Amino acid sequence: MKHSFEKIDISALELKDQVVSINRVTKVVKGGKNLSFSALVVVGDSAGHVGYGMGKAREVSSAIKKGVEAAKKNIVRVPITDKGSTIPHTVTGRYGSGAVLLKPASEGTGVIAGGAVRAVITAAGIQNILTKSLGSTTAHNVVKATVDALMRLKRPERVARLRGKDLADIVPADEKRRKSEPPAAVSAPVAEPAPAEAAGSDSAPAAAPQA
């Protein structure tokens, strides 16, 4: 699926980088073997912007630096809801044999993710979400599938404009349903009779002894 990239000015963003994986790469040449390192890096400002990049160099530090520079060129904007700091709707991202499912979660759930998915989600600033990796477990495929899922998210304002409806007709659908449902009836606790009263009401008066 092709996405339309939005040009984002990264000079105004406070980006933080996180290394997802580092692999040692060996290239066999005529003179022997050339060892180098490949680094997968994720950057984000924890406020709705995230990107990933890969760098390769003879040293680990140089590979990470190249990965950060490449990630800053691939920054994308992620729609995050004001209430709950989660995603607007359920979405599935794919890349190669990797697939990642993202589902919105209520406030207080936290980030239910692991590995490469957690790195992308935390860098984007999402605080409550449910995730599931459905395909390949390779870090490169998982990261790219997660970013693909985030890019598939649609903002409520854009959906309302395309459908020709008001924003209130799309966003609070679940809230309207909860408000229309009658509140659950709370049964009042039944008072139990006192032991003395219960004994007096159930037992018959004792007969007087006959002479």
PDB file of C-alpha atoms in Angstrom:
ATOM      1  CA  MET A   1       0.000   0.000   0.000  1.00  0.00           C
ATOM      2  CA  LYS A   2       1.381   3.377  -1.007  1.00  0.00           C
ATOM      3  CA  HIS A   3       1.181   6.189   1.513  1.00  0.00           C
ATOM      4  CA  SER A   4       1.311   9.910   0.932  1.00  0.00           C
ATOM      5  CA  PHE A   5       4.185  11.246   3.024  1.00  0.00           C
ATOM      6  CA  GLU A   6       3.734  14.539   4.827  1.00  0.00           C
ATOM      7  CA  LYS A   7       6.777  16.757   4.995  1.00  0.00           C
ATOM      8  CA  ILE A   8       7.537  17.410   8.650  1.00  0.00           C
ATOM      9  CA  ASP A   9       9.991  19.980   9.969  1.00  0.00           C
ATOM     10  CA  ILE A  10      12.140  17.991  12.397  1.00  0.00           C
ATOM     11  CA  SER A  11      14.054  21.050  13.605  1.00  0.00           C
ATOM     12  CA  ALA A  12      11.220  21.902  15.995  1.00  0.00           C
ATOM     13  CA  LEU A  13      10.944  18.351  17.380  1.00  0.00           C
ATOM     14  CA  GLU A  14      12.790  16.952  20.383  1.00  0.00           C
ATOM     15  CA  LEU A  15      13.625  13.540  18.979  1.00  0.00           C
ATOM     16  CA  LYS A  16      14.974  10.700  21.086  1.00  0.00           C
ATOM     17  CA  ASP A  17      16.572   7.658  19.515  1.00  0.00           C
ATOM     18  CA  GLN A  18      16.304   4.048  20.614  1.00  0.00           C
ATOM     19  CA  VAL A  19      18.312   1.139  19.234  1.00  0.00           C
ATOM     20  CA  VAL A  20      16.114  -1.836  18.376  1.00  0.00           C
ATOM     21  CA  SER A  21      18.697  -4.339  17.142  1.00  0.00           C
ATOM     22  CA  ILE A  22      22.351  -4.574  16.113  1.00  0.00           C
ATOM     23  CA  ASN A  23      23.549  -7.321  13.780  1.00  0.00           C
ATOM     24  CA  ARG A  24      27.036  -8.269  12.754  1.00  0.00           C
ATOM     25  CA  VAL A  25      27.341  -8.561   9.000  1.00  0.00           C
ATOM     26  CA  THR A  26      30.101 -10.457   7.228  1.00  0.00           C
ATOM     27  CA  LYS A  27      30.934  -9.890   3.577  1.00  0.00           C
ATOM     28  CA  VAL A  28      33.199 -12.375   1.876  1.00  0.00           C
ATOM     29  CA  VAL A  29      35.549 -10.777  -0.639  1.00  0.00           C
ATOM     30  CA  LYS A  30      38.586 -11.946  -2.568  1.00  0.00           C
ATOM     31  CA  GLY A  31      40.982 -10.880   0.161  1.00  0.00           C
ATOM     32  CA  GLY A  32      38.999 -12.441   3.031  1.00  0.00           C
ATOM     33  CA  LYS A  33      36.035 -11.327   5.157  1.00  0.00           C
ATOM     34  CA  ASN A  34      34.921  -7.786   5.891  1.00  0.00           C
ATOM     35  CA  LEU A  35      33.124  -7.411   9.213  1.00  0.00           C
ATOM     36  CA  SER A  36      30.613  -4.610   9.728  1.00  0.00           C
ATOM     37  CA  PHE A  37      27.608  -3.834  11.919  1.00  0.00           C
ATOM     38  CA  SER A  38      24.017  -3.073  10.941  1.00  0.00           C
ATOM     39  CA  ALA A  39      21.864  -1.067  13.376  1.00  0.00           C
ATOM     40  CA  LEU A  40      18.085  -0.590  13.369  1.00  0.00           C
ATOM     41  CA  VAL A  41      17.115   2.628  15.160  1.00  0.00           C
ATOM     42  CA  VAL A  42      13.757   4.199  16.030  1.00  0.00           C
ATOM     43  CA  VAL A  43      13.383   7.921  16.777  1.00  0.00           C
ATOM     44  CA  GLY A  44      10.394   9.839  18.118  1.00  0.00           C
ATOM     45  CA  ASP A  45       9.341  12.809  20.212  1.00  0.00           C
ATOM     46  CA  SER A  46       6.679  10.951  22.280  1.00  0.00           C
ATOM     47  CA  ALA A  47       4.104  13.405  20.927  1.00  0.00           C
ATOM     48  CA  GLY A  48       2.841  11.809  17.722  1.00  0.00           C
ATOM     49  CA  HIS A  49       5.986  11.661  15.563  1.00  0.00           C
ATOM     50  CA  VAL A  50       8.022   8.518  14.908  1.00  0.00           C
ATOM     51  CA  GLY A  51      10.447   7.183  12.317  1.00  0.00           C
ATOM     52  CA  TYR A  52      12.874   4.332  11.760  1.00  0.00           C
ATOM     53  CA  GLY A  53      16.161   3.944   9.929  1.00  0.00           C
ATOM     54  CA  MET A  54      19.013   1.518   9.313  1.00  0.00           C
ATOM     55  CA  GLY A  55      22.725   2.228   9.361  1.00  0.00           C
ATOM     56  CA  LYS A  56      25.732   0.101   8.455  1.00  0.00           C
ATOM     57  CA  ALA A  57      29.370   0.764   9.341  1.00  0.00           C
ATOM     58  CA  ARG A  58      32.564  -0.852  10.555  1.00  0.00           C
ATOM     59  CA  GLU A  59      31.886   0.342  14.118  1.00  0.00           C
ATOM     60  CA  VAL A  60      28.730   0.114  16.208  1.00  0.00           C
ATOM     61  CA  SER A  61      28.658   3.803  17.106  1.00  0.00           C
ATOM     62  CA  SER A  62      28.976   4.834  13.469  1.00  0.00           C
ATOM     63  CA  ALA A  63      26.204   2.414  12.462  1.00  0.00           C
ATOM     64  CA  ILE A  64      23.873   3.837  15.110  1.00  0.00           C
ATOM     65  CA  LYS A  65      24.661   7.391  14.021  1.00  0.00           C
ATOM     66  CA  LYS A  66      23.846   6.544  10.405  1.00  0.00           C
ATOM     67  CA  GLY A  67      20.630   4.855  11.520  1.00  0.00           C
ATOM     68  CA  VAL A  68      19.547   7.943  13.461  1.00  0.00           C
ATOM     69  CA  GLU A  69      20.191  10.191  10.474  1.00  0.00           C
ATOM     70  CA  ALA A  70      18.192   7.858   8.225  1.00  0.00           C
ATOM     71  CA  ALA A  71      15.339   7.676  10.746  1.00  0.00           C
ATOM     72  CA  LYS A  72      15.061  11.475  10.914  1.00  0.00           C
ATOM     73  CA  LYS A  73      14.370  11.501   7.171  1.00  0.00           C
ATOM     74  CA  ASN A  74      11.439   9.080   7.573  1.00  0.00           C
ATOM     75  CA  ILE A  75       9.467  10.841  10.320  1.00  0.00           C
ATOM     76  CA  VAL A  76       5.702  10.301  10.089  1.00  0.00           C
ATOM     77  CA  ARG A  77       2.825  11.798  12.059  1.00  0.00           C
ATOM     78  CA  VAL A  78       0.651   9.475  14.153  1.00  0.00           C
ATOM     79  CA  PRO A  79      -2.923  10.442  15.134  1.00  0.00           C
ATOM     80  CA  ILE A  80      -3.373  10.063  18.900  1.00  0.00           C
ATOM     81  CA  THR A  81      -6.648  10.661  20.714  1.00  0.00           C
ATOM     82  CA  ASP A  82      -6.784  13.394  23.344  1.00  0.00           C
ATOM     83  CA  LYS A  83      -8.678  11.148  25.734  1.00  0.00           C
ATOM     84  CA  GLY A  84      -6.784   8.052  26.744  1.00  0.00           C
ATOM     85  CA  SER A  85      -3.701   8.719  24.581  1.00  0.00           C
ATOM     86  CA  THR A  86      -4.513   5.804  22.291  1.00  0.00           C
ATOM     87  CA  ILE A  87      -5.166   5.255  18.571  1.00  0.00           C
ATOM     88  CA  PRO A  88      -8.514   6.144  16.948  1.00  0.00           C
ATOM     89  CA  HIS A  89      -9.389   2.675  15.645  1.00  0.00           C
ATOM     90  CA  THR A  90      -8.150  -0.886  15.124  1.00  0.00           C
ATOM     91  CA  VAL A  91      -5.653  -1.347  12.309  1.00  0.00           C
ATOM     92  CA  THR A  92      -3.335  -4.022  10.915  1.00  0.00           C
ATOM     93  CA  GLY A  93       0.018  -3.244   9.305  1.00  0.00           C
ATOM     94  CA  ARG A  94       1.981  -5.548   7.007  1.00  0.00           C
ATOM     95  CA  TYR A  95       5.464  -5.661   5.594  1.00  0.00           C
ATOM     96  CA  GLY A  96       6.770  -8.763   3.886  1.00  0.00           C
ATOM     97  CA  SER A  97       5.866 -11.740   6.050  1.00  0.00           C
ATOM     98  CA  GLY A  98       5.364  -9.576   9.133  1.00  0.00           C
ATOM     99  CA  ALA A  99       1.964  -8.404  10.367  1.00  0.00           C
ATOM    100  CA  VAL A 100       1.130  -6.348  13.457  1.00  0.00           C
ATOM    101  CA  LEU A 101      -2.350  -5.755  14.902  1.00  0.00           C
ATOM    102  CA  LEU A 102      -2.981  -2.557  16.874  1.00  0.00           C
ATOM    103  CA  LYS A 103      -6.135  -2.034  18.952  1.00  0.00           C
ATOM    104  CA  PRO A 104      -7.137   1.015  21.019  1.00  0.00           C
ATOM    105  CA  ALA A 105      -7.314   0.514  24.770  1.00  0.00           C
ATOM    106  CA  SER A 106      -8.965   2.319  27.645  1.00  0.00           C
ATOM    107  CA  GLU A 107      -7.072   4.649  29.922  1.00  0.00           C
ATOM    108  CA  GLY A 108      -4.902   2.842  32.430  1.00  0.00           C
ATOM    109  CA  THR A 109      -4.238  -0.186  30.229  1.00  0.00           C
ATOM    110  CA  GLY A 110      -0.684   0.775  29.328  1.00  0.00           C
ATOM    111  CA  VAL A 111       1.378  -0.403  26.376  1.00  0.00           C
ATOM    112  CA  ILE A 112       0.723  -4.115  25.896  1.00  0.00           C
ATOM    113  CA  ALA A 113       3.528  -4.829  23.453  1.00  0.00           C
ATOM    114  CA  GLY A 114       6.965  -6.319  23.381  1.00  0.00           C
ATOM    115  CA  GLY A 115      10.226  -6.071  21.535  1.00  0.00           C
ATOM    116  CA  ALA A 116      10.320  -4.002  18.401  1.00  0.00           C
ATOM    117  CA  VAL A 117       6.619  -3.071  18.576  1.00  0.00           C
ATOM    118  CA  ARG A 118       7.051  -1.473  22.010  1.00  0.00           C
ATOM    119  CA  ALA A 119       9.994   0.589  20.764  1.00  0.00           C
ATOM    120  CA  VAL A 120       7.901   2.130  17.983  1.00  0.00           C
ATOM    121  CA  ILE A 121       4.803   2.649  20.155  1.00  0.00           C
ATOM    122  CA  THR A 122       6.666   4.352  23.012  1.00  0.00           C
ATOM    123  CA  ALA A 123       8.634   6.531  20.598  1.00  0.00           C
ATOM    124  CA  ALA A 124       5.349   7.710  19.070  1.00  0.00           C
ATOM    125  CA  GLY A 125       3.933   8.637  22.493  1.00  0.00           C
ATOM    126  CA  ILE A 126       1.008   6.189  22.628  1.00  0.00           C
ATOM    127  CA  GLN A 127       0.297   5.327  26.273  1.00  0.00           C
ATOM    128  CA  ASN A 128      -2.600   2.862  26.049  1.00  0.00           C
ATOM    129  CA  ILE A 129      -2.746   0.223  23.317  1.00  0.00           C
ATOM    130  CA  LEU A 130      -3.118  -3.498  22.689  1.00  0.00           C
ATOM    131  CA  THR A 131      -0.822  -5.091  20.105  1.00  0.00           C
ATOM    132  CA  LYS A 132      -0.236  -8.518  18.617  1.00  0.00           C
ATOM    133  CA  SER A 133       2.504  -9.661  16.248  1.00  0.00           C
ATOM    134  CA  LEU A 134       0.918 -12.081  13.786  1.00  0.00           C
ATOM    135  CA  GLY A 135       3.725 -12.884  11.354  1.00  0.00           C
ATOM    136  CA  SER A 136       7.491 -12.790  11.192  1.00  0.00           C
ATOM    137  CA  THR A 137       9.400 -12.057  14.383  1.00  0.00           C
ATOM    138  CA  THR A 138      12.341 -10.441  12.592  1.00  0.00           C
ATOM    139  CA  ALA A 139      12.947  -6.992  14.068  1.00  0.00           C
ATOM    140  CA  HIS A 140      13.126  -5.279  10.665  1.00  0.00           C
ATOM    141  CA  ASN A 141       9.803  -6.735   9.500  1.00  0.00           C
ATOM    142  CA  VAL A 142       8.071  -6.018  12.825  1.00  0.00           C
ATOM    143  CA  VAL A 143       9.216  -2.389  12.951  1.00  0.00           C
ATOM    144  CA  LYS A 144       8.214  -1.729   9.344  1.00  0.00           C
ATOM    145  CA  ALA A 145       4.839  -3.462   9.834  1.00  0.00           C
ATOM    146  CA  THR A 146       4.177  -1.386  12.970  1.00  0.00           C
ATOM    147  CA  VAL A 147       4.993   1.872  11.173  1.00  0.00           C
ATOM    148  CA  ASP A 148       2.794   0.753   8.270  1.00  0.00           C
ATOM    149  CA  ALA A 149      -0.083   0.205  10.722  1.00  0.00           C
ATOM    150  CA  LEU A 150       0.413   3.664  12.245  1.00  0.00           C
ATOM    151  CA  MET A 151       0.393   5.231   8.771  1.00  0.00           C
ATOM    152  CA  ARG A 152      -2.911   3.506   7.984  1.00  0.00           C
ATOM    153  CA  LEU A 153      -4.624   5.300  10.870  1.00  0.00           C
ATOM    154  CA  LYS A 154      -7.152   7.912   9.792  1.00  0.00           C
ATOM    155  CA  ARG A 155      -7.969  11.062  11.697  1.00  0.00           C
ATOM    156  CA  PRO A 156     -11.631  11.505  12.667  1.00  0.00           C
ATOM    157  CA  GLU A 157     -11.697  14.992  11.122  1.00  0.00           C
ATOM    158  CA  ARG A 158     -10.564  13.661   7.737  1.00  0.00           C
ATOM    159  CA  VAL A 159     -13.086  10.802   7.792  1.00  0.00           C
ATOM    160  CA  ALA A 160     -15.910  13.192   8.679  1.00  0.00           C
ATOM    161  CA  ARG A 161     -14.926  15.532   5.842  1.00  0.00           C
ATOM    162  CA  LEU A 162     -14.800  12.688   3.311  1.00  0.00           C
ATOM    163  CA  ARG A 163     -18.183  11.325   4.394  1.00  0.00           C
ATOM    164  CA  GLY A 164     -19.804  14.738   4.543  1.00  0.00           C
ATOM    165  CA  LYS A 165     -20.814  14.346   8.173  1.00  0.00           C
ATOM    166  CA  ASP A 166     -20.212  16.190  11.388  1.00  0.00           C
ATOM    167  CA  LEU A 167     -17.379  15.144  13.646  1.00  0.00           C
ATOM    168  CA  ALA A 168     -19.846  14.438  16.455  1.00  0.00           C
ATOM    169  CA  ASP A 169     -21.555  11.803  14.286  1.00  0.00           C
ATOM    170  CA  ILE A 170     -18.349   9.759  13.992  1.00  0.00           C
ATOM    171  CA  VAL A 171     -16.230  10.155  17.109  1.00  0.00           C
ATOM    172  CA  PRO A 172     -18.572   9.624  20.077  1.00  0.00           C
ATOM    173  CA  ALA A 173     -20.427   6.600  18.707  1.00  0.00           C
ATOM    174  CA  ASP A 174     -19.473   4.434  21.671  1.00  0.00           C
ATOM    175  CA  GLU A 175     -20.134   7.265  24.111  1.00  0.00           C
ATOM    176  CA  LYS A 176     -23.656   7.795  22.713  1.00  0.00           C
ATOM    177  CA  ARG A 177     -24.346   4.088  23.092  1.00  0.00           C
ATOM    178  CA  ARG A 178     -23.231   4.122  26.712  1.00  0.00           C
ATOM    179  CA  LYS A 179     -25.318   7.200  27.454  1.00  0.00           C
ATOM    180  CA  SER A 180     -28.441   5.737  25.824  1.00  0.00           C
ATOM    181  CA  GLU A 181     -28.224   2.538  27.851  1.00  0.00           C
ATOM    182  CA  PRO A 182     -30.195   2.768  31.117  1.00  0.00           C
ATOM    183  CA  PRO A 183     -28.074   2.510  34.226  1.00  0.00           C
ATOM    184  CA  ALA A 184     -28.020  -0.862  35.886  1.00  0.00           C
ATOM    185  CA  ALA A 185     -30.545  -1.123  38.700  1.00  0.00           C
ATOM    186  CA  VAL A 186     -28.960  -1.474  42.092  1.00  0.00           C
ATOM    187  CA  SER A 187     -30.977  -3.666  44.397  1.00  0.00           C
ATOM    188  CA  ALA A 188     -31.286  -2.380  47.935  1.00  0.00           C
ATOM    189  CA  PRO A 189     -29.923  -4.698  50.616  1.00  0.00           C
ATOM    190  CA  VAL A 190     -32.611  -6.703  52.407  1.00  0.00           C
ATOM    191  CA  ALA A 191     -32.571  -6.124  56.125  1.00  0.00           C
ATOM    192  CA  GLU A 192     -32.385  -9.338  58.101  1.00  0.00           C
ATOM    193  CA  PRO A 193     -34.585  -9.581  61.177  1.00  0.00           C
ATOM    194  CA  ALA A 194     -32.994  -9.490  64.556  1.00  0.00           C
ATOM    195  CA  PRO A 195     -32.396 -12.884  66.176  1.00  0.00           C
ATOM    196  CA  ALA A 196     -34.717 -12.101  69.074  1.00  0.00           C
ATOM    197  CA  GLU A 197     -37.564 -10.992  66.813  1.00  0.00           C
ATOM    198  CA  ALA A 198     -37.113 -13.949  64.500  1.00  0.00           C
ATOM    199  CA  ALA A 199     -37.190 -16.378  67.407  1.00  0.00           C
ATOM    200  CA  GLY A 200     -40.253 -14.746  68.907  1.00  0.00           C
ATOM    201  CA  SER A 201     -42.207 -14.775  65.655  1.00  0.00           C
ATOM    202  CA  ASP A 202     -41.454 -18.366  64.699  1.00  0.00           C
ATOM    203  CA  SER A 203     -41.801 -20.175  68.029  1.00  0.00           C
ATOM    204  CA  ALA A 204     -45.201 -20.594  69.709  1.00  0.00           C
ATOM    205  CA  PRO A 205     -45.708 -19.514  73.384  1.00  0.00           C
ATOM    206  CA  ALA A 206     -44.878 -22.251  75.875  1.00  0.00           C
ATOM    207  CA  ALA A 207     -47.913 -23.863  77.581  1.00  0.00           C
ATOM    208  CA  ALA A 208     -48.322 -23.470  81.341  1.00  0.00           C
ATOM    209  CA  PRO A 209     -47.650 -26.669  83.350  1.00  0.00           C
ATOM    210  CA  GLN A 210     -50.863 -28.430  84.536  1.00  0.00           C
ATOM    211  CA  ALA A 211     -51.257 -29.320  88.191  1.00  0.00           C
TER     212      ALA A 211
END
